[in-house]
Each structure stands twice: as structure tokens, then as C-alpha cells.
Tab-separated table of C-alpha atoms in Angstrom:
chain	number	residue	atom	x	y	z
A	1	UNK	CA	0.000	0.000	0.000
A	2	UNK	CA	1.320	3.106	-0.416
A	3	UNK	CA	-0.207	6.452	1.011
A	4	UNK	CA	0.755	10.047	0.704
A	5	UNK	CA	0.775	12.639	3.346
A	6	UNK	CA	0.012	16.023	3.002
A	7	UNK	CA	1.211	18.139	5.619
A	8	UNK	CA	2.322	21.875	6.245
A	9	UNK	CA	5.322	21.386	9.251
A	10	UNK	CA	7.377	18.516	9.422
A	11	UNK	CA	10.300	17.894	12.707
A	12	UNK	CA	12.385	19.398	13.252
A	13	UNK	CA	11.248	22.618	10.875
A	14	UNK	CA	8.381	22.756	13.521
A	15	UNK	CA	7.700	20.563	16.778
A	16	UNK	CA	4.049	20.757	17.917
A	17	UNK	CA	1.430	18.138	18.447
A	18	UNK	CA	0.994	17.399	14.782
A	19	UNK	CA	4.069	17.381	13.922
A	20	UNK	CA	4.698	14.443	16.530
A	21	UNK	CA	1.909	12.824	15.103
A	22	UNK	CA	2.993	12.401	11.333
A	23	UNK	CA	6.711	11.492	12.324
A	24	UNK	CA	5.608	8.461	14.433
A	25	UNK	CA	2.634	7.543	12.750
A	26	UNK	CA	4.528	7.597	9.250
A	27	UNK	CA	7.568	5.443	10.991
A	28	UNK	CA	5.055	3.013	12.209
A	29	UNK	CA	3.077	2.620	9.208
A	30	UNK	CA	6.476	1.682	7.456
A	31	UNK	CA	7.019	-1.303	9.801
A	32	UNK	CA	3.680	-2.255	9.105
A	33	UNK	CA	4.480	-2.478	4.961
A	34	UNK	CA	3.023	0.778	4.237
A	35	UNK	CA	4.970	2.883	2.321
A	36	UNK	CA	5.048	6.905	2.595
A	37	UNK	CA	5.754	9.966	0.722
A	38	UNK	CA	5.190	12.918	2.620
A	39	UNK	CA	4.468	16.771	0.508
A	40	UNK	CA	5.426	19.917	3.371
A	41	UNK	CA	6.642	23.148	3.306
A	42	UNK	CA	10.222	23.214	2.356
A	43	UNK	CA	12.409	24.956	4.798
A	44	UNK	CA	14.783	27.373	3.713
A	45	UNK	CA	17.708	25.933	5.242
A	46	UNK	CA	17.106	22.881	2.283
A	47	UNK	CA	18.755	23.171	-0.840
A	48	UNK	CA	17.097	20.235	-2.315
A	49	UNK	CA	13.375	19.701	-2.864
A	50	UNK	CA	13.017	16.108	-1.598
A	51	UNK	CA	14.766	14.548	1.081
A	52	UNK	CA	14.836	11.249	3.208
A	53	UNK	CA	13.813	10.582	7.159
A	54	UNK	CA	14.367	6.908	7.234
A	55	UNK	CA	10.875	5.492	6.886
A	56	UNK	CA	9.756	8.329	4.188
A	57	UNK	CA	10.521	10.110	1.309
A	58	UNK	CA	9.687	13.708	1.935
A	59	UNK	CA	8.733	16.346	-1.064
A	60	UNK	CA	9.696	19.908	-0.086
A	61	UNK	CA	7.366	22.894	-1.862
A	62	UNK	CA	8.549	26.184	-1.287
A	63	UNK	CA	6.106	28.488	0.089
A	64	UNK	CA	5.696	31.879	-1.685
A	65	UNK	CA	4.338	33.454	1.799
A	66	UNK	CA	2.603	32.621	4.947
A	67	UNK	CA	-0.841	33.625	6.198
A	68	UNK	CA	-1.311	32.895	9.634
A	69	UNK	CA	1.814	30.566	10.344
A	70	UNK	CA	-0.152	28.597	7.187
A	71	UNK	CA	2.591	28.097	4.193
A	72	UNK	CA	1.065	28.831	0.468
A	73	UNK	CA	2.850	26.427	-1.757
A	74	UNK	CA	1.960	26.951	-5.383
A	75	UNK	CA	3.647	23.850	-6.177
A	76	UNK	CA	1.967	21.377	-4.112
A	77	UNK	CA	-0.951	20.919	-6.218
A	78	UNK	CA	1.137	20.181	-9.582
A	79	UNK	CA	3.670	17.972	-7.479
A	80	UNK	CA	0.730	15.637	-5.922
A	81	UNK	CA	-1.319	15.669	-9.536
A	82	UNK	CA	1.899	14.345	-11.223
A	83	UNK	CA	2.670	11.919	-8.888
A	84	UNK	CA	0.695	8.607	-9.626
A	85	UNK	CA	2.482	6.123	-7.135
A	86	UNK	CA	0.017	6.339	-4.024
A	87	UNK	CA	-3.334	4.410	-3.575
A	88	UNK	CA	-4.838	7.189	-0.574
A	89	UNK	CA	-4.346	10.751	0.231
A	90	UNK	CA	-4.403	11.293	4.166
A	91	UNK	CA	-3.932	15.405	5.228
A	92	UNK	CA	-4.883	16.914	9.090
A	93	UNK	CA	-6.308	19.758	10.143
A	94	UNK	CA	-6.818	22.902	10.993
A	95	UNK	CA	-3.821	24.051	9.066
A	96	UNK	CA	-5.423	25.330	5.760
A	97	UNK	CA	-4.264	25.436	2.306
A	98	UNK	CA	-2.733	21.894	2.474
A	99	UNK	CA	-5.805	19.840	3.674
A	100	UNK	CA	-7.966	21.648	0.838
A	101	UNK	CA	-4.860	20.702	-1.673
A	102	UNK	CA	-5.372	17.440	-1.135
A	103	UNK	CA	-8.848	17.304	-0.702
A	104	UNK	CA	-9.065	18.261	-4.648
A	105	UNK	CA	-5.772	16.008	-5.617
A	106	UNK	CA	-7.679	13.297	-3.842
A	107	UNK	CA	-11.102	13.953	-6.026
A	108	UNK	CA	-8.910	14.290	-9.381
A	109	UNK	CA	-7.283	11.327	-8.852
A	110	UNK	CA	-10.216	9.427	-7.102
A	111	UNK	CA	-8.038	8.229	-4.236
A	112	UNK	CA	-9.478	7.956	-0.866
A	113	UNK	CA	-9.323	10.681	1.142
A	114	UNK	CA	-8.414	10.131	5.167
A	115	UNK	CA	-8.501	13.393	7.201
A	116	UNK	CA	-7.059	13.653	11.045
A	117	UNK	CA	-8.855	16.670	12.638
A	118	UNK	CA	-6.371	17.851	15.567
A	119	UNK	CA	-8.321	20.545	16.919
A	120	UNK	CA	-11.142	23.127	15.867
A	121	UNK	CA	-9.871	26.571	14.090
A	122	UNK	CA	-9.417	29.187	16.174
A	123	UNK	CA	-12.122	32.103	16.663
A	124	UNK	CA	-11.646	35.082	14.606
A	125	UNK	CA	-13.288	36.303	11.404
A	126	UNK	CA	-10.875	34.331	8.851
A	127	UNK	CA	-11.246	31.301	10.720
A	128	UNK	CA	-15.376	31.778	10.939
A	129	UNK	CA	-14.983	32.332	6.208
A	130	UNK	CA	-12.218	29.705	6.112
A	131	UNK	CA	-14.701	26.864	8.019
A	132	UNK	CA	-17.114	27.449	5.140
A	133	UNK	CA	-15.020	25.795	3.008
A	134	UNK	CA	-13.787	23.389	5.623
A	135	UNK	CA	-17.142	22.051	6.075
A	136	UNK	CA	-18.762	22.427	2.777
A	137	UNK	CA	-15.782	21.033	0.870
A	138	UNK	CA	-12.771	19.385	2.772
A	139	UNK	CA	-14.756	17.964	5.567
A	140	UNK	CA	-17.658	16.515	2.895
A	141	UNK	CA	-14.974	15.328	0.724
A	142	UNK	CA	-13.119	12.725	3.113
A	143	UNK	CA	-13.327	9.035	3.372
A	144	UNK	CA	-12.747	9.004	6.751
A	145	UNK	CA	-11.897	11.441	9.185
A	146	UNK	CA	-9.761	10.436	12.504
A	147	UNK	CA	-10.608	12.406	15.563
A	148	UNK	CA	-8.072	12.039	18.514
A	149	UNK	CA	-10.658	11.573	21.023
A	150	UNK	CA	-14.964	10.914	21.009
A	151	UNK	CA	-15.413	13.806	23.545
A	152	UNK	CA	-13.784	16.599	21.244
A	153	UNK	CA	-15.245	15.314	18.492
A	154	UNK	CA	-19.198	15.155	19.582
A	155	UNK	CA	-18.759	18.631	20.845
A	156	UNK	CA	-16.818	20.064	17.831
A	157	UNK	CA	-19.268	23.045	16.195
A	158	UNK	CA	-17.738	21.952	12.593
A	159	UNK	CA	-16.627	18.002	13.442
A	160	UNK	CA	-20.219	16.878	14.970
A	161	UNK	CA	-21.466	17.375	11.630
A	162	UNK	CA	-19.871	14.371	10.840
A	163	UNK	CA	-19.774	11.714	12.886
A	164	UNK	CA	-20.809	9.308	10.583
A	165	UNK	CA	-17.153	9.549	9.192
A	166	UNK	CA	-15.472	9.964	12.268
A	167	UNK	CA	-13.309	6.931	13.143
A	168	UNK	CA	-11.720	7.539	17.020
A	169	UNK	CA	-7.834	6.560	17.621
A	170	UNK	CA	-5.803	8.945	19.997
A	171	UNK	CA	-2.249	10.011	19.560
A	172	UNK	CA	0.500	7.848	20.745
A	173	UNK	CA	3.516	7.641	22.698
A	174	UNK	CA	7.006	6.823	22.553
A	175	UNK	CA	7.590	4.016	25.644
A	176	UNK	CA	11.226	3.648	24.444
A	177	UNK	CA	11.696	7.144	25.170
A	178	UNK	CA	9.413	8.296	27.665
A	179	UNK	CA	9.228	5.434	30.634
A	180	UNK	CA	9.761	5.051	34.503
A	181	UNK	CA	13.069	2.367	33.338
A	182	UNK	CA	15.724	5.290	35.049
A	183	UNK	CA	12.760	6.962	37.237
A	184	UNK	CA	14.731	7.306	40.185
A	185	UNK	CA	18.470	8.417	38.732
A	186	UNK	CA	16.286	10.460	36.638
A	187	UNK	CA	14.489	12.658	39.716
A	188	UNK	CA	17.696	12.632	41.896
A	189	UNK	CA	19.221	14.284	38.713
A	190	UNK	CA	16.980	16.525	38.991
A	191	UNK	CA	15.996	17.177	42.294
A	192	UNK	CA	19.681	17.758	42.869
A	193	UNK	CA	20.067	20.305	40.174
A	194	UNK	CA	17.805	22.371	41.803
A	195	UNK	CA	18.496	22.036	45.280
A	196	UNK	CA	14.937	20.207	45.886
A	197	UNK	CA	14.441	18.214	49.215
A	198	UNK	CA	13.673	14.604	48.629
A	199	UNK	CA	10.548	14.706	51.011
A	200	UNK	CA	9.092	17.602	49.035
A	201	UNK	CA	6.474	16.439	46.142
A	202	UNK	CA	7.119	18.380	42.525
A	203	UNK	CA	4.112	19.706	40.485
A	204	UNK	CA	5.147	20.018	36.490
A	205	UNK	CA	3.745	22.330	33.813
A	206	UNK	CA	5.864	21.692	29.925
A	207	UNK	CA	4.272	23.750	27.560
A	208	UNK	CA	5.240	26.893	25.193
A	209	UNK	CA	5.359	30.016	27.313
A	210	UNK	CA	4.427	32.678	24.309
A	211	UNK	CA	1.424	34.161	23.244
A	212	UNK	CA	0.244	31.939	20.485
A	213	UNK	CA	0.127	29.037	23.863
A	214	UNK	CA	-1.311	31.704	26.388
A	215	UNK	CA	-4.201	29.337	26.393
A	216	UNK	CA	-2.331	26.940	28.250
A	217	UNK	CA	-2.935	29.496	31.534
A	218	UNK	CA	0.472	28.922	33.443
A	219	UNK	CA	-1.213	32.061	35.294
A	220	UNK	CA	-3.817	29.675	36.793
A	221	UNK	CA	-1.401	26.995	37.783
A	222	UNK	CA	0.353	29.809	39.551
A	223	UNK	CA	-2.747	31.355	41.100
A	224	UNK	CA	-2.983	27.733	42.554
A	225	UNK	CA	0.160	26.882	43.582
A	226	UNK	CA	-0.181	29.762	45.583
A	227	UNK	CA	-2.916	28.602	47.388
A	228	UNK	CA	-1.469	24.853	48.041
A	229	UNK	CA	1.120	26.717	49.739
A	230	UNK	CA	-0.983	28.442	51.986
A	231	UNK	CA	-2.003	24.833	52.921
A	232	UNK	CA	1.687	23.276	53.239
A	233	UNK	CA	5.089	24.116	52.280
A	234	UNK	CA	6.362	20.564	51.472
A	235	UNK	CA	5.320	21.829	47.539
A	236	UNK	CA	7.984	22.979	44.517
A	237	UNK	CA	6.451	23.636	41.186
A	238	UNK	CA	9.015	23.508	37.870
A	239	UNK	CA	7.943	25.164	34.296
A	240	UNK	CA	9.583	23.534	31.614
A	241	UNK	CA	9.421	26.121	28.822
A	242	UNK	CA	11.077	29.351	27.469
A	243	UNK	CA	9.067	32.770	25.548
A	244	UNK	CA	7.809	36.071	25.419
A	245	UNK	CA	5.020	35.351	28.379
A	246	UNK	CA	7.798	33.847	30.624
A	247	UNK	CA	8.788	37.439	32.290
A	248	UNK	CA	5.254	37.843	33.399
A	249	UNK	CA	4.940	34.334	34.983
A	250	UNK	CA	7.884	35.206	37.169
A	251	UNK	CA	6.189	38.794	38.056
A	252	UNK	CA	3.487	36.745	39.505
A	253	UNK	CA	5.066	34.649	40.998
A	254	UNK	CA	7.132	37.587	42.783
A	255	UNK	CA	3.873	39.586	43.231
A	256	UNK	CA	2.142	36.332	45.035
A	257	UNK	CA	5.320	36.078	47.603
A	258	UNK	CA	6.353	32.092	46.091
A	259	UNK	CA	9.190	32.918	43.915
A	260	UNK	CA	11.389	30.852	45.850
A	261	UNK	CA	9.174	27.740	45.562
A	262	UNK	CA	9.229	28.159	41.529
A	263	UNK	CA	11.913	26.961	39.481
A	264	UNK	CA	11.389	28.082	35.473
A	265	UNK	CA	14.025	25.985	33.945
A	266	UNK	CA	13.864	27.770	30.397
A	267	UNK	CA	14.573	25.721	27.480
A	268	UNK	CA	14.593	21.798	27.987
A	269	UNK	CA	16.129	19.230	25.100
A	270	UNK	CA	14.458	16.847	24.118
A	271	UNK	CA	16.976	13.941	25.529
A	272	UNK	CA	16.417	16.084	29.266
A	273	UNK	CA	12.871	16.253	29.373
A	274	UNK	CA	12.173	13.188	30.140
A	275	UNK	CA	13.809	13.448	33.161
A	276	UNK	CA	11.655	16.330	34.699
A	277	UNK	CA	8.673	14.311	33.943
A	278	UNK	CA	10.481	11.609	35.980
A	279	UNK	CA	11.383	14.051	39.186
A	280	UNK	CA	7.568	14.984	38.824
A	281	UNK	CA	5.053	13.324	41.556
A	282	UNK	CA	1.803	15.502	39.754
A	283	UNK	CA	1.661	16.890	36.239
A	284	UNK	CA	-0.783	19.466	35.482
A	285	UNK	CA	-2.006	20.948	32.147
A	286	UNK	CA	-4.199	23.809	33.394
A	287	UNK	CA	-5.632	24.893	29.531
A	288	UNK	CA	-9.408	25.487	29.634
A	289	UNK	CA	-10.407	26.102	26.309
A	290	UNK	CA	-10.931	23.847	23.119
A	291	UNK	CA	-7.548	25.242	21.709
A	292	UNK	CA	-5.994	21.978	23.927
A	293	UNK	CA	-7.726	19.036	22.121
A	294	UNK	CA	-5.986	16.087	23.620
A	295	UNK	CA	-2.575	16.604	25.459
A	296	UNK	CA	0.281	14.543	24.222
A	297	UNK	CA	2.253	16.031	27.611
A	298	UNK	CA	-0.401	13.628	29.421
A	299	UNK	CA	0.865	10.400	27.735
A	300	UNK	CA	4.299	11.884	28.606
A	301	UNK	CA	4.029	12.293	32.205
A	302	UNK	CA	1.575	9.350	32.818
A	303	UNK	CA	4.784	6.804	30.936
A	304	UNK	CA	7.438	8.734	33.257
A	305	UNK	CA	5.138	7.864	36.292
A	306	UNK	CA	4.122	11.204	36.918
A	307	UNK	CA	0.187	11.353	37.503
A	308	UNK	CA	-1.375	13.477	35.440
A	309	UNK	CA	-3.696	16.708	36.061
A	310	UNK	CA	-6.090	18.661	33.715
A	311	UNK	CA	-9.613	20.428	33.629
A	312	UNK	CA	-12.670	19.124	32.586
A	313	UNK	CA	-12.831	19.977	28.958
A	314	UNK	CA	-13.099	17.388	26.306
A	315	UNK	CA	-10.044	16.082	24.858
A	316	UNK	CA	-7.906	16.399	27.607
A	317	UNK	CA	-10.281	15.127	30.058
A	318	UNK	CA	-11.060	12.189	28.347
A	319	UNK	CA	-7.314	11.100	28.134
A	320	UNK	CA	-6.231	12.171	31.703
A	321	UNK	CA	-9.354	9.660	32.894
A	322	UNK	CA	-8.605	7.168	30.876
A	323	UNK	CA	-5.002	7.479	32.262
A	324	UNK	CA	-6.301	7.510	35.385
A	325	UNK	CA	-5.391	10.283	36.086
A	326	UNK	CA	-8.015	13.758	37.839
A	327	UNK	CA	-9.737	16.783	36.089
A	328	UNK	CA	-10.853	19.630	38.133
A	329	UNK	CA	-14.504	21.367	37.203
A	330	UNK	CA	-13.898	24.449	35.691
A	331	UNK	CA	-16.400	26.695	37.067
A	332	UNK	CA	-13.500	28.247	39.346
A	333	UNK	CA	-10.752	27.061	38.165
A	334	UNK	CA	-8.103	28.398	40.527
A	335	UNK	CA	-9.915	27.263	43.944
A	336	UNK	CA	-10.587	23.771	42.295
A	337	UNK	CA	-7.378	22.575	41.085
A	338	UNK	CA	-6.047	24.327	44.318
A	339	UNK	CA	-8.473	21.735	46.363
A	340	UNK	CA	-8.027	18.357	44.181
A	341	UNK	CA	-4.168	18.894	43.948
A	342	UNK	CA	-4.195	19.239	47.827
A	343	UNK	CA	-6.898	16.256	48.109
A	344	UNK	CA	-4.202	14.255	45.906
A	345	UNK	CA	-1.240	14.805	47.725
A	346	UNK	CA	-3.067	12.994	50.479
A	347	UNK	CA	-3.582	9.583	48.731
A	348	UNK	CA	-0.955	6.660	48.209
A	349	UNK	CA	0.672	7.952	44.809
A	350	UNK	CA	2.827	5.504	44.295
A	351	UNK	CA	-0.514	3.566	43.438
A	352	UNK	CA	-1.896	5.976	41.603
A	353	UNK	CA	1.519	6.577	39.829
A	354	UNK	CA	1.633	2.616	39.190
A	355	UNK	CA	-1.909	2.737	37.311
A	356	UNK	CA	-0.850	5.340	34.956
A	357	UNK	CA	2.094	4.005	33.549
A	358	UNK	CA	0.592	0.849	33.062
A	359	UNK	CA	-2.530	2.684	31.343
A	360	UNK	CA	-0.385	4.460	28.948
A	361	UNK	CA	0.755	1.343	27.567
A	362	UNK	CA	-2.199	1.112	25.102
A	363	UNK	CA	-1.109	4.477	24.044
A	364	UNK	CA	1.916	3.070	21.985
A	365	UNK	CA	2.960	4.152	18.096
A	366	UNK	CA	2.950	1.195	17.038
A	367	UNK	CA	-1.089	0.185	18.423
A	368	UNK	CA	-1.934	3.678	16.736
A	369	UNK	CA	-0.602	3.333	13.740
A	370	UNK	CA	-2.275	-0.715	13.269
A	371	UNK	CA	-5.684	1.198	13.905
A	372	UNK	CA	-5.192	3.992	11.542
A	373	UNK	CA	-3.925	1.179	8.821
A	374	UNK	CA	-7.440	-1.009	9.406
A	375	UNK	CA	-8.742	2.844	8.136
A	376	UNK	CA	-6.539	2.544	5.293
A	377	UNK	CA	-8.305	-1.111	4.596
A	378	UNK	CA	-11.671	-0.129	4.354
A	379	UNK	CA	-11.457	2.664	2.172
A	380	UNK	CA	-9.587	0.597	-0.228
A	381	UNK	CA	-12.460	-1.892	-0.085
């Protein structure tokens, strides 16, 4: 079988959710016989057009500008047209321009279309025109459309129009790389680092700390913290991440009094991170709005035996149950995940820490990428 992506970001140009998403899935889908050409945005760094990750050939198309973060790439219409080697067309959204490309390659060419929907636009006024097309075209157009979980998906303005298409399977995880194997050198790396007491228990935010990920809302983690403290002082919270917003996270934190129980670590590798999940007794993702649509730093704490944290809002909540780990109502959001992160740190966690890494295990690559092939299977029927 062979199947061709159509993407606008590819690692390491950009590293988001997505992005995560088409590297594994793509390397997985190779090991299961499948094999994958993958159209992007060609960085500027590239001299040549097309170049090689191990499991895929990749076809760069240079973008003429960029509208919203969203590449324009004249050529990726003529490149996918002229290319005859691929049996199904599979593109994601909500990054535009590409998923519509291939939406009217796929109908040309009468190849099956497969869609992953990520996440619902943004609101604004472009976004409100631009899902006109999305659901009267794109959206009506696909095969099949993969949703990453059943809760974001029912309650979706522009997905719930389609459920008869939707097939569920979440994102995935890398076990090899994210896994409780060096837990304890791991933390004591850590903990020593930063001159944290081993009796004290370590909450964990990782996330992008500029304004395009203010909806993450570090400031209501913050708010909270402050308020645990109140309670008991046996508390450190670390935030993994570096931007523009990280200035006024540490003015709060010096306006609230707590600065010294804060560490902001800045910039984090991806060979360290795992080890601040590791150090990590509680993780907490503290987004509230439908910009977060599942939470791939859930599957990340949950396999470094950290237990993970979130609100009530579907996508996120669904996983972090599933995990077993807690969501917090949102009604007030502060004074509730101040009151179930201070009802947690009262139950046996090493249980509760031993449930989630053996929950995530369903989560692999490998399991996603054998679901999303059966996909594959019955549109070729």
C-alpha cells in the first residue's frame, strides 16, 4: 500500500502536536508495509526539494508566503497531480491550504481521502470564512476522518457534523523514550540540580510560554500553587518552557510572595525532558479552552510515572481519565485545582503513579498506527 501525506510542518522545521503525530505515525506505518511519501513546506535551510527521514521520502514545496503561520505552496498541487504512485491521500487539520490541496488532488485522482482533525480553528473572522469551506468542501470530501478523542469530536461546532465519518484513535507515545526504566536516577538528577528536598512532592507544567500558547494558563497553575502553599510548604512547582510570556509568569510569581518555591528551567532538550517528567510526583495541564484538544504532555508524564492533572474539557479530560489520572470542574478554576491537587497529595501515589504508567501502555505508536492502517483497509475496499 502506499499512502501520501500532506502536511504543512514537518520535525524538526516545527515541533508541535501534529508534527509528533505524522513522524511516528509515518515510521510506524512503514514497519507495518506501508509505504510513505510525505508533501510539506520546504524549509529554507534545504537546498534540495526532496529529502529522506528513514521510513519516508519527503517532497519539499517552497512556500511563496505565509498567512497565519499557514505556508502557500503553489507547487503542491502540480507535485501531488503528477505523482501517480500512491493508492490514498491522508492530510490533518486545521492548518489550511494543504488539507484543501489534497482534498481536490484526492477527487482528481479518485483516491481515498483520510482526514485527522487535531483541533477546531481558532475564533476570529478568517477562521469563521475559512470553516465554510472546511465544512462544505474538505470535511464533505473525506473518506474518513480520525478524531483524537470521542469527547472533542461530539462537541466540535464543525466536526459533529460528521460523525458518521469519524473513526476515534488517539495520539501515541514513545515508551522507548518516555518510561519510569531510570525513574529514580532520573528525579535525583533533577531534584539535585535544583536544590529540591527529597521529602518535598514536585508539580510540572511543559508547555510553550508565548502568546500563540497563552491558552495553556500557566497564570492559573500559579494562582494555585499559591494557594497549596498556603495549605503546606512541602510543595515545589518547575515550568519547563522558554518565551515572550515567561517574564510575566515570574512577576506573579514575585507579586504572590512564592518565587522561591518556583523553578522556570527555560529551554529543555528533548533527551532532558524526560527526566523532569520523571522528578515529577503531579503533572498538570491547566488549559481550559478547546484550543488543547488532547494533550500529548499527558501520555508523557503518565509513561514517566508522573500522575497526570487537567480540567474538565473534552479532549484532555477524556485522556487524563482514561489514564487515570483527575480533572478539576472548571467553574473556578483556581480554587478547584487548588483543592483536588491538595486532596491528591493525600492519597498513596505511588498507586496511583503505578496505574498510569501501566494505562499508557495502550497508548503506543505502534497500536496507533495498526488502527489507523485497518482505516486505510476499508477505504480501499
Amino acid at each position: 500500500m502506499n499512502v501520501v501525506f500532506s502536511v504543512t510542518y514537518i520535525p524538526p522545521t516545527y515541533i508541535g502536536g501534529g508534527q509528533t503525530y505524522i513522524y511516528y505515525l509515518t515510521k510506524e506505518l512503514y514497519k507495518l508495509g506501508v509505504n510513505i511519501k510525505v508533501f510539506t513546506s520546504k524549509p529554507s535551510v534545504t537546498s534540495s526539494s526532496e529529502w529522506d527521514w528513514s521510513h519516508a521520502r519527503i517532497c519539499g514545496c517552497k512556500p511563496i508566503l505565509r498567512v497565519s503561520n499557514t505556508p502557500i505552496m503553489p507547487t503542491l498541487f502540480p507535485k501531488m497531480v503528477e505523482d501517480d504512485a500512491y493508492d490514498i491521500v491522508h492530510t490533518d487539520v486545521p492548518q489550511a491550504y494543504s488539507c484543501d490541496v489534497s482534498a481536490l488532488v484526492s477527487q482528481l485522482k479518485r483516491k481515498p481521502l483520510i482526514i485527522t482533525y487535531h483541533c477546531d480553528l481558532l475564533p476570529s473572522l478568517i477562521s469563521k470564512i475559512y470553516s465554510i469551506i472546511l465544512s462544505k468542501y474538505t470535511l464533505e470530501r473525506a473518506d474518513k476522518i480520525i478524531a483524537t478523542t470521542r469527547s472533542y469530536s461530539k462537541t466540535s461546532p464543525l466536526l459533529s457534523r460528521f460523525m458518521k465519518k469519524v473513526e476515534v484513535i488517539p495520539m501515541g507515545i514513545d515508551l522507548e523514550r518516555f518510561s519510569v526504566r531510570n525513574r529514580q536516577k532520573f528525579s535525583k538528577d533533577i531534584k539535585d540540580r535544583y536544590d529540591i528536598g527529597e521529602d518535598e512532592y514536585v508539580l510540572l507544567f511543559v508547555g510553550g510560554l508565548n502568546n500563540p500558547h497563552k491558552y495553556k494558563r500557566v497564570d492559573i497553575l500559579i494562582n494555585a500553587f499559591s494557594g497549596i502553599l498556603e495549605k503546606r510548604s512541602d510543595v515545589r512547582l518547575i515550568i519547563v518552557g522558554e518565551d515572550e510570556l515567561r517574564r510575566s509568569y515570574e512577576d506573579l510569581c514575585s507579586t504572590l510572595g512564592i518565587k522561591n518555591k518556583v523553578i522556570f528551567t527555560g529551554y529543555v532538550s528533548n533527551e532532558e525532558l524526560p527526566k523532569y517528567y520523571c522528578a515529577s510526583d503531579l503533572f498538570v495541564l491547566p488549559s481550559l479552552t478547546r484550543e488543547e484538544a488532547f494533550g500529548i504532555v499527558l501520555l508523557e508524564a503518565a509513561a514517566c510515572g508522573s500522575i497526570p492533572i487537567c480540567f474538565d474539557i473534552p479532549g484532555p479530560g477524556e485522556v487524563c481519565k482514561d489514564l487515570g489520572g483527575f480533572v478539576a470542574p472548571i467553574g473556578d478554576p483556581v480554587n478547584e485545582l487548588k483543592k483536588l491537587i491538595l486532596e491528591i497529595l493525600t492519597y498513596d501515589l505511588d498507586e496511583l503513579k503505578n496505574t498510569c504508567t501501566e494505562r499508557v501502555k495502550k497508548y503506543t505508536w505502534r497500536n496507533i498506527a495498526s488502527k489507523t492502517l485497518e482505516i486505510y483497509e476499508k477505504v480501499m475496499k
